[in-house]
Short mmCIF file of C-alpha atoms and ligand atoms in Angstrom, two decimals:
data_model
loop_
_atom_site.label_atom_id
_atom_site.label_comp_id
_atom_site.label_asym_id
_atom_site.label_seq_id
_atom_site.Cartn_x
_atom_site.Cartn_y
_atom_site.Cartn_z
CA UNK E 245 0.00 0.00 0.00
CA UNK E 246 3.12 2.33 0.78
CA UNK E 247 5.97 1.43 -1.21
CA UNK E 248 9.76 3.43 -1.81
CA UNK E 249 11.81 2.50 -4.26
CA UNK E 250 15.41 4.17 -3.96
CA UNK E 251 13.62 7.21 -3.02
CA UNK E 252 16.11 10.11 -2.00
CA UNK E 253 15.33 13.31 -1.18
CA UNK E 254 18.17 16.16 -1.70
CA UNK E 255 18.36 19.90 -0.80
CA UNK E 256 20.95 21.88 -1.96
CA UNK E 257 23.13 21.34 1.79
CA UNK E 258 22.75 17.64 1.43
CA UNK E 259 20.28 14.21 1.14
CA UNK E 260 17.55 14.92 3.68
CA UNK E 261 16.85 10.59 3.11
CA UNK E 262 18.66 8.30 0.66
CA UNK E 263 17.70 4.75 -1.02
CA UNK E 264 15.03 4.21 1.00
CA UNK E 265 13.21 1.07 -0.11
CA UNK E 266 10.45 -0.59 2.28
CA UNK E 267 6.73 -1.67 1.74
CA UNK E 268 4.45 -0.94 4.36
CA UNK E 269 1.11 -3.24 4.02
CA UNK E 270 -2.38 -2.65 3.94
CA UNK E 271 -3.06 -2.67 8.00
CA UNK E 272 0.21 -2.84 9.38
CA UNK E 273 1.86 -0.94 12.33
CA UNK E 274 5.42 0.54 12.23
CA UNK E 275 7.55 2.92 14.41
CA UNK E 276 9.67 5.36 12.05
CA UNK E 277 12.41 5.69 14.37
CA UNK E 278 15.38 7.79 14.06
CA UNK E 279 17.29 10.72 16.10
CA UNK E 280 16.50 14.37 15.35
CA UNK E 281 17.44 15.19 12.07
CA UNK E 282 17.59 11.14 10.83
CA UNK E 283 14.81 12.36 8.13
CA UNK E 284 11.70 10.90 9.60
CA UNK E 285 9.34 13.83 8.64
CA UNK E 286 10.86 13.82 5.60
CA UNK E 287 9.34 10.16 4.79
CA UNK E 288 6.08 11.06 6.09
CA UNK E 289 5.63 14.28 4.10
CA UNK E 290 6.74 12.20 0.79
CA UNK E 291 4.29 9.62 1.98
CA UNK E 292 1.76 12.66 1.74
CA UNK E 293 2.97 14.11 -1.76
CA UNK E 294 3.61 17.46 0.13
CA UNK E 295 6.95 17.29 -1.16
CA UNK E 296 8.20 14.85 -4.01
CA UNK E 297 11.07 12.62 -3.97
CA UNK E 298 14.29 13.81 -6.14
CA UNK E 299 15.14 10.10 -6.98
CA UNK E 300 13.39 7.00 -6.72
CA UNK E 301 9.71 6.50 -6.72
CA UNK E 302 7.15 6.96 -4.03
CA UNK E 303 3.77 4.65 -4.52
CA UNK E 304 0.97 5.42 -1.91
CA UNK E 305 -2.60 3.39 -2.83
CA UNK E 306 -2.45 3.60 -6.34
CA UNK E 307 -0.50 7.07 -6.76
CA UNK E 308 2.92 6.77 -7.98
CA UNK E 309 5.27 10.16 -7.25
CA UNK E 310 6.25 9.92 -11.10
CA UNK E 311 2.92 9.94 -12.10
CA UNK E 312 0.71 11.55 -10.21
CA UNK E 313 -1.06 14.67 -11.37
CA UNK E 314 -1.57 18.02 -9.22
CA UNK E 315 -5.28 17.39 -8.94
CA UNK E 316 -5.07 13.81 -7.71
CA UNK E 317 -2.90 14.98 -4.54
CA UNK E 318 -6.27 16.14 -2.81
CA UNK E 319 -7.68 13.02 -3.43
CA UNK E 320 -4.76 10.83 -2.35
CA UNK E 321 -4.74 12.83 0.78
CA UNK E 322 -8.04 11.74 1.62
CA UNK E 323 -6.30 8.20 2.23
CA UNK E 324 -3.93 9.56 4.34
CA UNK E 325 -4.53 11.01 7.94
CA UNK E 326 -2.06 13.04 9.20
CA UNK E 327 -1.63 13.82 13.07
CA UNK E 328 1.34 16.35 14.65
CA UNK E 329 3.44 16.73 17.71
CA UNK E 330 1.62 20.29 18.29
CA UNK E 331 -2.19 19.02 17.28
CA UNK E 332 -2.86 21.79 14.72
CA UNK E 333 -6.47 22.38 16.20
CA UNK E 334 -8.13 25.44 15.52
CA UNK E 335 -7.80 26.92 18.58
CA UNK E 336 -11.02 29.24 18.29
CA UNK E 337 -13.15 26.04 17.26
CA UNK E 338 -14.39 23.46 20.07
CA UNK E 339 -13.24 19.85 19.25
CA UNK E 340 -16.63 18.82 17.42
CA UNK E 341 -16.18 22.04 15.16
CA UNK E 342 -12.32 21.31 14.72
CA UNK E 343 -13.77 17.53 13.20
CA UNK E 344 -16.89 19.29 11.76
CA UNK E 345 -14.73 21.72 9.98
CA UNK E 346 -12.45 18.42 8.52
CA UNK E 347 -15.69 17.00 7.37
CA UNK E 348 -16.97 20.14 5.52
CA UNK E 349 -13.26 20.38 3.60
CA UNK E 350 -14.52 16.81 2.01
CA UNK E 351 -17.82 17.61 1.01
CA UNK E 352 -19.58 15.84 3.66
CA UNK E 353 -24.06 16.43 3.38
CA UNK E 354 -24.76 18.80 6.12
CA UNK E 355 -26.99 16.34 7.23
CA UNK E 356 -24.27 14.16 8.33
CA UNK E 357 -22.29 15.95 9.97
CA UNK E 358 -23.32 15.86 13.16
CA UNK E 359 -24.23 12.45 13.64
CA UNK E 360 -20.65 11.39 11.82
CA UNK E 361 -18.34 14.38 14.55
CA UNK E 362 -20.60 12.24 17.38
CA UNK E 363 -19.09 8.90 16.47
CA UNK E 364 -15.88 10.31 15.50
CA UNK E 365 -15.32 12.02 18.86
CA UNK E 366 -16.34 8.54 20.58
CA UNK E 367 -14.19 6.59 18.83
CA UNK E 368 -11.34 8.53 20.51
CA UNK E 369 -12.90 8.50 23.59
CA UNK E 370 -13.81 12.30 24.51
CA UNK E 371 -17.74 12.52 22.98
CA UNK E 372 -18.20 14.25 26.74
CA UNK E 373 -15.70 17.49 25.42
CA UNK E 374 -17.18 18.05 22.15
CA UNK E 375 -17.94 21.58 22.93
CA UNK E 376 -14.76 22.09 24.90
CA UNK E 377 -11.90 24.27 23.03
CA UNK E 378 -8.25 23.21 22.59
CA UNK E 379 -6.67 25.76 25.60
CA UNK E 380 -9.66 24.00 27.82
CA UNK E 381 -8.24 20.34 27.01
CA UNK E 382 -5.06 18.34 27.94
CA UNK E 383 -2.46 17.92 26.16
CA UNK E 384 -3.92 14.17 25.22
CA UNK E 385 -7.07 14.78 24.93
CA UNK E 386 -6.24 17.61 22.05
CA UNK E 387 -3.82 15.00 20.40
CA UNK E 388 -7.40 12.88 20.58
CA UNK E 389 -8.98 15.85 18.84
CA UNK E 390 -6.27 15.65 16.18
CA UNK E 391 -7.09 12.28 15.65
CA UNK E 392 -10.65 11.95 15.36
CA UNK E 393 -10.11 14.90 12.75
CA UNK E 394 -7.60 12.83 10.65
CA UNK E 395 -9.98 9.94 10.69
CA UNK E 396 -13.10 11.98 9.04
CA UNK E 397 -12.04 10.96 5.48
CA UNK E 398 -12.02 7.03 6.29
CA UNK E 399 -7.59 7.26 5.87
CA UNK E 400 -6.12 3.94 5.02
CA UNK E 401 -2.68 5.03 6.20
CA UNK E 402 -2.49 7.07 9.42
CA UNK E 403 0.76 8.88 9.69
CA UNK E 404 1.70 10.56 13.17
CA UNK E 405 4.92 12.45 13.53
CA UNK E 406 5.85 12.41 16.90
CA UNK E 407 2.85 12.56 18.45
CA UNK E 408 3.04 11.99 21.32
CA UNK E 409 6.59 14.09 21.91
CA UNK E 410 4.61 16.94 23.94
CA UNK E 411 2.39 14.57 26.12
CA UNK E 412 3.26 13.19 29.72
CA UNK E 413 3.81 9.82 29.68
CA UNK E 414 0.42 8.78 30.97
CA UNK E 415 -1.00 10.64 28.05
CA UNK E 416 1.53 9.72 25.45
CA UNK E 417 0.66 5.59 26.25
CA UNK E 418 -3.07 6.71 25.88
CA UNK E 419 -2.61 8.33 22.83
CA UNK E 420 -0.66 5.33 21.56
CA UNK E 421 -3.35 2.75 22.93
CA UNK E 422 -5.72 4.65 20.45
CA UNK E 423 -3.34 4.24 17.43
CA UNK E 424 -3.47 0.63 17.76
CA UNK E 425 -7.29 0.29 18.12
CA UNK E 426 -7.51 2.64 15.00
CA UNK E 427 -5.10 0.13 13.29
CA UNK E 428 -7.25 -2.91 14.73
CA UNK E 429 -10.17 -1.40 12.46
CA UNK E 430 -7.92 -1.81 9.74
CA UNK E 431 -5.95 1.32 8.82
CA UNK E 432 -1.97 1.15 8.91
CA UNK E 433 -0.45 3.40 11.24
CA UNK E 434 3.47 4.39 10.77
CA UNK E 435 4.22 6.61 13.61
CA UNK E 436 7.42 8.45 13.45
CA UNK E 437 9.20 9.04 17.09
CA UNK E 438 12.75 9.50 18.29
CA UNK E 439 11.68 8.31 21.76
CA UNK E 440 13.95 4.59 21.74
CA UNK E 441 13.23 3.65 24.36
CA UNK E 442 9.32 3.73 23.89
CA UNK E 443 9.90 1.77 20.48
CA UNK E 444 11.78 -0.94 22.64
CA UNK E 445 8.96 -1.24 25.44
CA UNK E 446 6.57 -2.51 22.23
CA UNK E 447 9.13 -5.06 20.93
CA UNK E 448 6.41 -6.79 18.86
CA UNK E 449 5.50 -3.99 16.61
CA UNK E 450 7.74 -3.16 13.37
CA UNK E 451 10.66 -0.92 13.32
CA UNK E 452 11.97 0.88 10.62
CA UNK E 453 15.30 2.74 11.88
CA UNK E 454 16.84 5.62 10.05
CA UNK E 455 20.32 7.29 10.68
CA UNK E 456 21.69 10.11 8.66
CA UNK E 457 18.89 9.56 5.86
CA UNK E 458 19.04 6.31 5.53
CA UNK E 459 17.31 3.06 6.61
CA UNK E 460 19.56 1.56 8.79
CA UNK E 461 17.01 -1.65 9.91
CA UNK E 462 13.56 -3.02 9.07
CA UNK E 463 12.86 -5.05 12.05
CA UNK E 464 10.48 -6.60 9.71
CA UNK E 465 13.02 -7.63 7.44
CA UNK E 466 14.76 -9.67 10.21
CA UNK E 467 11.82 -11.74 10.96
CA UNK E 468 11.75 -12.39 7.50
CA UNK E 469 14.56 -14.19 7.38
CA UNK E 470 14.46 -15.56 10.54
CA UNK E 471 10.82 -16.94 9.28
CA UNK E 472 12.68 -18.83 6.43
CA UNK E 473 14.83 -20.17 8.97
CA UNK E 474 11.38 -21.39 10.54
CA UNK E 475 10.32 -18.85 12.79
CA UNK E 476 7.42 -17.27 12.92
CA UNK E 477 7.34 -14.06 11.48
CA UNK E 478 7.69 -13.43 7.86
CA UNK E 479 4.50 -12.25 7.23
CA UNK E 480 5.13 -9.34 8.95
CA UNK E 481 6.72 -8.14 5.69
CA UNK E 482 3.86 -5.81 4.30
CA UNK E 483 1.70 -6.17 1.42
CA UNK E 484 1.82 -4.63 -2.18
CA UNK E 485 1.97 -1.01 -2.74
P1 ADP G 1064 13.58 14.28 11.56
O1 ADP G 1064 12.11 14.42 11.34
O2 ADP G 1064 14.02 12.85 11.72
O3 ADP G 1064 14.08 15.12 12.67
P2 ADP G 1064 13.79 15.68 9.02
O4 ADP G 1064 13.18 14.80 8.00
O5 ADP G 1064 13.01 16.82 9.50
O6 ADP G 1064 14.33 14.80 10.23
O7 ADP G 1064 15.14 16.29 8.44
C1 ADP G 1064 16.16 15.47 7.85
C2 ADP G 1064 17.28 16.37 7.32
O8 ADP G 1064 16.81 17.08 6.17
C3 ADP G 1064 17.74 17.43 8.30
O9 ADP G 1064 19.14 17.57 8.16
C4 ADP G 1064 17.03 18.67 7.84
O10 ADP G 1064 17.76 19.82 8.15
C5 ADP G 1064 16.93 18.47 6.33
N1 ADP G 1064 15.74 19.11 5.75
C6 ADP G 1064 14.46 18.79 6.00
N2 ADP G 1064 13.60 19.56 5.31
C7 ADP G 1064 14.36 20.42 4.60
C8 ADP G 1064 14.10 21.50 3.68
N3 ADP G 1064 12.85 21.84 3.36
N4 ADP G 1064 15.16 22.14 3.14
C9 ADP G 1064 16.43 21.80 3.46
N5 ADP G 1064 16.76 20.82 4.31
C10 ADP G 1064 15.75 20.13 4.88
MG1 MG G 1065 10.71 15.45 12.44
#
């Protein structure tokens, strides 16, 4: 479903990544890991088209980077949720109108909207602080905000980029809980983070490490291998593009 081929991406001071290849598979969960600066946001934003690889090729669904045409990148974004280390609420809108407002972008009937903010803010777990505003909410329950407003367009792919680098850690292992019951329903999640030693208290979910712009490990790969050895594992390896 998410597939790099060789992809680099180069400023004019350097490669922010280089010959990256993975596959990420329909429903999967992965940890983009990688030290400030290792190029994580820079994967997730070519994962998004909002910036385009300078070699290689980036598939996402059925969008190819070398093919794709400006007026398809709205609609490829619609399978793609996208949630931030600093939320990105409207801070003058209460959470149902910061989800209401996601819906109207898509063209969602009036009609619906309400009922469809109701379930979305459930899902997350705050339907009581629909009419609350971001300063009057946590720090976790805003990042909850954030996601019920990335999951308004149905995403297949959730992307997170550190999101849970401002929470406590109460809130951050709430906030993560919620990822994996969004990916239970079926959409992948690859959640970038530089916290290591968060990524090593979950050793059972996938790992893609990145140092200096490039993929270093793909814990996935491993257990790959290890699976043709006869361990179990090697499906883990994702899916098609
Ligand atoms: P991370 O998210 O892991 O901290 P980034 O993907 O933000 O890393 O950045 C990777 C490298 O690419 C850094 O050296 C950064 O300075 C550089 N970089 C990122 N975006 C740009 C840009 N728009 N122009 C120039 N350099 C950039
Ligand atoms: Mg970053």
């Amino acid at each position: 479903m998410i597939r790099f081929r060789d992809v680099s991406k180069v400023y004019r001071r350097g490669a922010a990544v280089r010959d990256i290849s993975f596959r990420l598979g329909r429903g999967e969960f992965a940890f983009l890991t990688g030290p400030s600066g290792a190029g994580k946001s820079t994967i997730l934003d070519l994962i998004h088209f909002q910036t385009l690889p300078t070699h290689g090729e980036v598939i996402v669904s059925r969008y190819s980077s070398k093919r794709i045409r400006r007026r398809d990148v709205p609609k490829l974004r619609r399978s793609v949720g996208f949630v931030f280390q600093d939320f990105k609420l409207l801070e003058r809108l209460t959470a149902a109108e910061n989800v209401a407002f996601a819906l109207r972008v898509i063209g969602t009937p009036r009609r619906e909207i309400k009922g469809r903010v109701q379930r979305l803010l459930s899902q997350v777990g705050l339907a009581a602080r629909a009419r609350s505003r971001p300063s009057e909410l946590s720090g976790g329950e805003r990042q909850r905000v954030a996601v019920a407003r990335a999951l308004a367009t149905e995403p297949l792919i959730l992307l997170a980029d550190e999101p849970t680098g401002n929470l406590d850690p109460r809130a951050a292992r709430g906030v993560f809980e919620l990822f994996r019951t969004v990916n239970r329903r079926g959409t992948a999640v690859l959640m970038a983070t530089h916290d290591a030693d968060f990524v090593r208290s979950h050793p059972s979910i996938r790992v893609l490490a990145l140092e200096h712009g490039r993929l270093e490990s793909d814990s996935a790969v491993r257990l790959a291998t290890a699976g043709a050895a006869g361990v179990p594992g090697g499906s883990a390896v994702g899916g098609d593009a």
